[in-house]
CSV table of C-alpha atoms in Angstrom, one decimal:
chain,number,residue,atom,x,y,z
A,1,UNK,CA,-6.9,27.1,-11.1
A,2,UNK,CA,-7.3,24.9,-14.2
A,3,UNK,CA,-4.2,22.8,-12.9
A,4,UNK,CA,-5.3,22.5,-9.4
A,5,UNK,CA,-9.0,21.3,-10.7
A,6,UNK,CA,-7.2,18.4,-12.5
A,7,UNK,CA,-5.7,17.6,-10.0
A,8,UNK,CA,-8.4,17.2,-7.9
A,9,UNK,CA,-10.6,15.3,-11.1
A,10,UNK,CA,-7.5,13.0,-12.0
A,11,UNK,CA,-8.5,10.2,-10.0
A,12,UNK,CA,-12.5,10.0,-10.6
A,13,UNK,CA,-11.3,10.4,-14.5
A,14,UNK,CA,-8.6,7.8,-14.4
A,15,UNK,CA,-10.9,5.5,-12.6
A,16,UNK,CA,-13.3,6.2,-15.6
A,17,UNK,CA,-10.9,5.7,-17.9
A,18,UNK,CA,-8.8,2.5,-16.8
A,19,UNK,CA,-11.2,0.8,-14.7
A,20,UNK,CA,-8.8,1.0,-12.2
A,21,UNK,CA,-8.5,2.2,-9.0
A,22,UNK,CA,-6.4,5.5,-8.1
A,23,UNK,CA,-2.6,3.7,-6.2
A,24,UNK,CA,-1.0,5.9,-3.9
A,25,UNK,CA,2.2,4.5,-2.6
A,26,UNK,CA,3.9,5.5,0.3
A,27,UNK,CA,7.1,5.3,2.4
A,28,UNK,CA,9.4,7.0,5.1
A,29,UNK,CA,13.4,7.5,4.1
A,30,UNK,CA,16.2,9.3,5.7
A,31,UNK,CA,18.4,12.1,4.9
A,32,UNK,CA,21.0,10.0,2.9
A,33,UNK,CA,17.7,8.0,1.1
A,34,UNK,CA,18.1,4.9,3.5
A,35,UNK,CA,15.1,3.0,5.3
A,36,UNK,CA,17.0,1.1,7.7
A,37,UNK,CA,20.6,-0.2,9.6
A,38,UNK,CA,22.0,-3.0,8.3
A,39,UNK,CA,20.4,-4.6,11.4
A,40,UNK,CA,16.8,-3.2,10.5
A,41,UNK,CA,16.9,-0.7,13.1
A,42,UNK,CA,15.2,1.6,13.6
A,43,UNK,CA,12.2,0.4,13.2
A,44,UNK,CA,10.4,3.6,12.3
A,45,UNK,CA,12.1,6.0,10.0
A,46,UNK,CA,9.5,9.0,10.4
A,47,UNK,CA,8.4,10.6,13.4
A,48,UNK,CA,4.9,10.9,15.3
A,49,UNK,CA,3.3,13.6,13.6
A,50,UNK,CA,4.0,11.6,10.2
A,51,UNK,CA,2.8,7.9,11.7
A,52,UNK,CA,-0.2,10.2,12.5
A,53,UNK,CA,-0.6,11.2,9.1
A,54,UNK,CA,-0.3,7.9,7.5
A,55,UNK,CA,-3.4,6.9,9.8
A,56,UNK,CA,-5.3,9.6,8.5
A,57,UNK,CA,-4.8,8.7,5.1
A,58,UNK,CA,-5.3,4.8,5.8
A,59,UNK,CA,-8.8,6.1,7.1
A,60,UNK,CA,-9.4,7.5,3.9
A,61,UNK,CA,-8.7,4.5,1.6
A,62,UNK,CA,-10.5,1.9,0.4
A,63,UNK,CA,-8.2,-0.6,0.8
A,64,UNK,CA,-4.0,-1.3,2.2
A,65,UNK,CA,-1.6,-3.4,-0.5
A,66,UNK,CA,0.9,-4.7,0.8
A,67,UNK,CA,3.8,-7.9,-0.2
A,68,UNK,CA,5.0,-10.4,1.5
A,69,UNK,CA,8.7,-9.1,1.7
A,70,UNK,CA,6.6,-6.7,4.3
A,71,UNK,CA,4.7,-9.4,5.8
A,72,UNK,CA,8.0,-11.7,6.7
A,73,UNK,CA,10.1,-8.9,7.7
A,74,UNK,CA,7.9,-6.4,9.7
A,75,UNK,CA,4.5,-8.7,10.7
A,76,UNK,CA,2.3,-5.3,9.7
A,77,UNK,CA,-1.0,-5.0,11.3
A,78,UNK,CA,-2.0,-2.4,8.6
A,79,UNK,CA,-5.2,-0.5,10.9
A,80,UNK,CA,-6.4,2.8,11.5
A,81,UNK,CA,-5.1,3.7,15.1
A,82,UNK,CA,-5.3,6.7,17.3
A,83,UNK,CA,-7.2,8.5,15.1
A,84,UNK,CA,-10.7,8.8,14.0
A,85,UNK,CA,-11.3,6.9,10.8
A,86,UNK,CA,-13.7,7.2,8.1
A,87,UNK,CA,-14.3,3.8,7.1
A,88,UNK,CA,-12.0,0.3,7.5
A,89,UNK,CA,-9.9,-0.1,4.8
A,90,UNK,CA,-9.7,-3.8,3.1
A,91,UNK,CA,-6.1,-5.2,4.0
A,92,UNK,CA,-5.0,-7.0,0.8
A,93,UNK,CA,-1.7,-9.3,0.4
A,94,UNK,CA,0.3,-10.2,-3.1
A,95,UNK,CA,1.5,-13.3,-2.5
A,96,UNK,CA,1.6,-15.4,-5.6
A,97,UNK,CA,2.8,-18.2,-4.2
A,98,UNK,CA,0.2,-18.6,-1.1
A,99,UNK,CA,2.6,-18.8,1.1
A,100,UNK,CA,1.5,-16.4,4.1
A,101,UNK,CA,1.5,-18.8,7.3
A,102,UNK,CA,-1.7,-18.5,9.9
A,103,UNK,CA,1.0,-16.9,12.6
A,104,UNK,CA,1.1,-13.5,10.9
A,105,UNK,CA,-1.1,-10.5,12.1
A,106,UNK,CA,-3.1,-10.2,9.5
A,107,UNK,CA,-4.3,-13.7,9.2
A,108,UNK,CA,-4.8,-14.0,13.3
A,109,UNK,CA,-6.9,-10.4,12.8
A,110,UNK,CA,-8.9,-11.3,9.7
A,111,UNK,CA,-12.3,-11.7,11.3
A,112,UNK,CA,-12.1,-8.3,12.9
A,113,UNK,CA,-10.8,-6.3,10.0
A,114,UNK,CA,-11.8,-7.6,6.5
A,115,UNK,CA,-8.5,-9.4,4.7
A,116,UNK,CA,-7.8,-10.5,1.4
A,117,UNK,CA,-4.5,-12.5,0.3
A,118,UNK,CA,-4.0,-12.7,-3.7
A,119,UNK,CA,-2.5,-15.2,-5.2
A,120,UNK,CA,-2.0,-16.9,-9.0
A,121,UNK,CA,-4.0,-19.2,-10.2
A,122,UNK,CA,-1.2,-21.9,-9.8
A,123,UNK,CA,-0.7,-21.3,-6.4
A,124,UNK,CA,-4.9,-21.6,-5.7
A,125,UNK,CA,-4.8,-24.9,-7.0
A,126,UNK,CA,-1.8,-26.3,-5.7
A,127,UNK,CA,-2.4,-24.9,-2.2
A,128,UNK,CA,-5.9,-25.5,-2.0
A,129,UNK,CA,-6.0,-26.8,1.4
A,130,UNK,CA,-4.0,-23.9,2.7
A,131,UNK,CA,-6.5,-21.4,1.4
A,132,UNK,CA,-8.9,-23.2,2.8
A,133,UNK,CA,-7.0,-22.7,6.4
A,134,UNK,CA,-6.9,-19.4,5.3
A,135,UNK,CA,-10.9,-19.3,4.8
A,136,UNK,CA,-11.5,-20.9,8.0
A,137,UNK,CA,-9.8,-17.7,9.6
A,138,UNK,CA,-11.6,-15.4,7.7
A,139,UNK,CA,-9.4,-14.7,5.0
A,140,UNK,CA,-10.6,-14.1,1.5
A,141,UNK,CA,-8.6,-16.1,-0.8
A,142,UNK,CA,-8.6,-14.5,-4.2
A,143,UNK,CA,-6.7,-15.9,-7.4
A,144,UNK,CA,-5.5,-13.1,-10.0
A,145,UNK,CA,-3.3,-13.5,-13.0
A,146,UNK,CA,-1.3,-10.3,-11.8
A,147,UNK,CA,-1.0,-7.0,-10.2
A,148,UNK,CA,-2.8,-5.2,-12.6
A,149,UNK,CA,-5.5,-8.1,-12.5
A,150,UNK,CA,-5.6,-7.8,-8.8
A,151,UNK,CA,-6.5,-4.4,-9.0
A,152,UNK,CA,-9.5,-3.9,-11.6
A,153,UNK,CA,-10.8,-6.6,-9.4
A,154,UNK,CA,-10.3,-4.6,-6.5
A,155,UNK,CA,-11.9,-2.0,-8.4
A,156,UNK,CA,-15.0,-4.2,-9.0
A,157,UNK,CA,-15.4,-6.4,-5.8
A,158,UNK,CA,-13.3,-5.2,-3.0
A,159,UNK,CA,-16.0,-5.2,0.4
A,160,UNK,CA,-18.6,-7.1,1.4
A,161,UNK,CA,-21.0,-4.4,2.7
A,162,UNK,CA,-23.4,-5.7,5.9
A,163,UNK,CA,-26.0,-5.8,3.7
A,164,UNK,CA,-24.3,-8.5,1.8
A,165,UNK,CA,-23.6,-6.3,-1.3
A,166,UNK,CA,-20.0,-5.8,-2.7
A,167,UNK,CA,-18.5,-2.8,-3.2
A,168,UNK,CA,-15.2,-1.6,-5.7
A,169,UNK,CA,-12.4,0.4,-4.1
A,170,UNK,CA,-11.6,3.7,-5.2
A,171,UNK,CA,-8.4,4.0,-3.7
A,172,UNK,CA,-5.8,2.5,-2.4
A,173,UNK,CA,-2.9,2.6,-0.6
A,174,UNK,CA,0.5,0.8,-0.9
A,175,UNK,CA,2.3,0.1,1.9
A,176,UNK,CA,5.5,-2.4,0.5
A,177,UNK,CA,9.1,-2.8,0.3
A,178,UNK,CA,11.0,-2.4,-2.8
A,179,UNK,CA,9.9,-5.3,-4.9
A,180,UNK,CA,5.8,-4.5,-5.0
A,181,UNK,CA,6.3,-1.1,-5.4
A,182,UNK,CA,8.7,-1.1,-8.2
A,183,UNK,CA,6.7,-3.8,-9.7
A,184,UNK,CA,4.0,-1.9,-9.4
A,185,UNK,CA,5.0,1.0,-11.2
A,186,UNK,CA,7.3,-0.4,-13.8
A,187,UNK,CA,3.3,-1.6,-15.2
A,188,UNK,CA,2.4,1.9,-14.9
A,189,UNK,CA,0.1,1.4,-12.0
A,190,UNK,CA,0.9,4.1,-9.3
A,191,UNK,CA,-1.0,7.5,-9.2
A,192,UNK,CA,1.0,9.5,-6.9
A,193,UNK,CA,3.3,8.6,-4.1
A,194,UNK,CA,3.6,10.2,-0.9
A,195,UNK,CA,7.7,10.3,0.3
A,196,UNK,CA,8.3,11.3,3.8
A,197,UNK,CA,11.4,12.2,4.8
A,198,UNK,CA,13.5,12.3,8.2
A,199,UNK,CA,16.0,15.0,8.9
A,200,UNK,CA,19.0,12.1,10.1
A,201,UNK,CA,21.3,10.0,7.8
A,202,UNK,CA,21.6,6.2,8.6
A,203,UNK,CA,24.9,6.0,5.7
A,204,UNK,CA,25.8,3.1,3.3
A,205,UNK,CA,24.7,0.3,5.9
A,206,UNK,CA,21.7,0.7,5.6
A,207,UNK,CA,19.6,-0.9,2.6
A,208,UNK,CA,18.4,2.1,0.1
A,209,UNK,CA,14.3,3.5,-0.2
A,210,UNK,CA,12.3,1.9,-2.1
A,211,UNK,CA,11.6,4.8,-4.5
A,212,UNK,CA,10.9,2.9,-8.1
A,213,UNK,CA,12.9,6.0,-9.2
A,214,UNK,CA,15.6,7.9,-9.2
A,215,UNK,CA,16.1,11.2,-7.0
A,216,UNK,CA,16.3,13.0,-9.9
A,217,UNK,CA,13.3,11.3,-11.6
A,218,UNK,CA,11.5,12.1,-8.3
A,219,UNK,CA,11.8,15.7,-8.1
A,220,UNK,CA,10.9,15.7,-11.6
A,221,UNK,CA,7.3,14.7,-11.3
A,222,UNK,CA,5.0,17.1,-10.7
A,223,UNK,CA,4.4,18.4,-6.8
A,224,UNK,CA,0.9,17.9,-5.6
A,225,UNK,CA,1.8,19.0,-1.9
A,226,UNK,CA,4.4,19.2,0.2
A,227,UNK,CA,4.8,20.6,3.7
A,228,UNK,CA,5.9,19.2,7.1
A,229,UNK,CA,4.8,17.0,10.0
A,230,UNK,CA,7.0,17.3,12.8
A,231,UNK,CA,10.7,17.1,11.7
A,232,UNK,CA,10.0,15.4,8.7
A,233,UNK,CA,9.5,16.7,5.0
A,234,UNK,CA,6.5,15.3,3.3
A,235,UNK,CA,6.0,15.7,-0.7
A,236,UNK,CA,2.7,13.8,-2.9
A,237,UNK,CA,4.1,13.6,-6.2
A,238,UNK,CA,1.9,12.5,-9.5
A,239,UNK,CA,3.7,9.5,-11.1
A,240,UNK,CA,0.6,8.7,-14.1
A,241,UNK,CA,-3.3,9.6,-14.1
């Protein structure tokens, strides 16, 4: 019981603690540990009851991270579908260099589902007139001196309520290839992670997870849940909290 309560109080206390907000990263893998073909098929690694799953849990969030290896490659939308959602989650974009162009989803979407792209310092001021595009479709353009900077400011302004007040995220959710999330956690700044796993191999072709860890590493840390949608294993592991 006393282990299952601090489980349960871990985030509120790291929160307290940090001034951070509690990062769950997530991602789909096969088998063999792969996440695609050589070719980038298929496209979706888990099956339907997991998709669903993610939904649920994007409906629980306070805000989506994702990078701009994700953006280029797979165009993400990043929205609660095809399930009843608790709130909208804030869709937020590292990209340091301010480079995200107005064709991508998320921009083209911004004034229905609140957006934020982050970017350095350097990158504001030398692509001014880009953020400024990026305003004009309502993006929020936000300059931060990193990842961990990013998030306390999550953590202190991350919605615009319609009463005009801001509000801080609690929690949220990574949704990345490789580079983000093992950026990410080699600054110590993922909670748990949430690993689903399909029941086929794709073989060597196929570019590896993006776990920041080793297998072994993996099933070391400490199981929170694990179960099964569909076909597919899921575990929640705690990395740090």
């Amino acid at each position: 019981p006393c282990a299952a309560a601090e489980r349960v109080t871990a985030p509120f206390l790291y929160r307290v603690r940090t001034g951070l907000p509690w990062v769950i990263a997530k991602w789909a893998q096969s088998a063999d540990g792969r996440i695609a073909t050589r070719a980038g098929e298929p496209r979706w690694i888990s099956g339907l009851e997991s998709r669903a799953m993610v939904h649920r849990e994007r409906g629980r969030v306070d805000a989506i991270l994702t990078g701009m290896g994700t953006v280029l490659t797979d165009d993400p939308l990043l929205t609660v579908r095809e399930v009843r959602a608790a709130r909208t989650p804030v869709r937020v974009v590292w990209d340091p260099r301010l480079s995200i162009g107005i064709d991508r989803a998320l921009i083209r979407t911004a004034r229905e589902t609140p957006t934020v792209v982050a970017c350095t310092p350097e990158a504001l001021a030398a692509r001014s007139e880009h953020a400024n595009t990026l305003r004009e479709y309502g993006v929020e353009v936000r300059a931060t001196a990193g990842l961990r900077a990013l998030l306390a400011s999550l953590r202190t302004q991350c919605a615009t309520l319609p009463t005009g007040d801001r509000t801080g995220a609690s929690t949220v959710l990574v949704e990345a290839g490789a580079g983000l999330v093992r950026s990410l956690h080699a600054e110590g700044l993922i909670n748990d992670v949430w690993v689903f796993t399909a029941p086929h191999t794709i073989g060597d072709a196929g570019p590896r997870s993006v776990a920041p860890m080793s297998a072994a590493e993996l099933a070391g840390l400490p199981c929170v849940w694990h179960g099964t949608r569909g076909v597919d294993a899921v575990e929640v592991r705690r990395v740090g909290g």
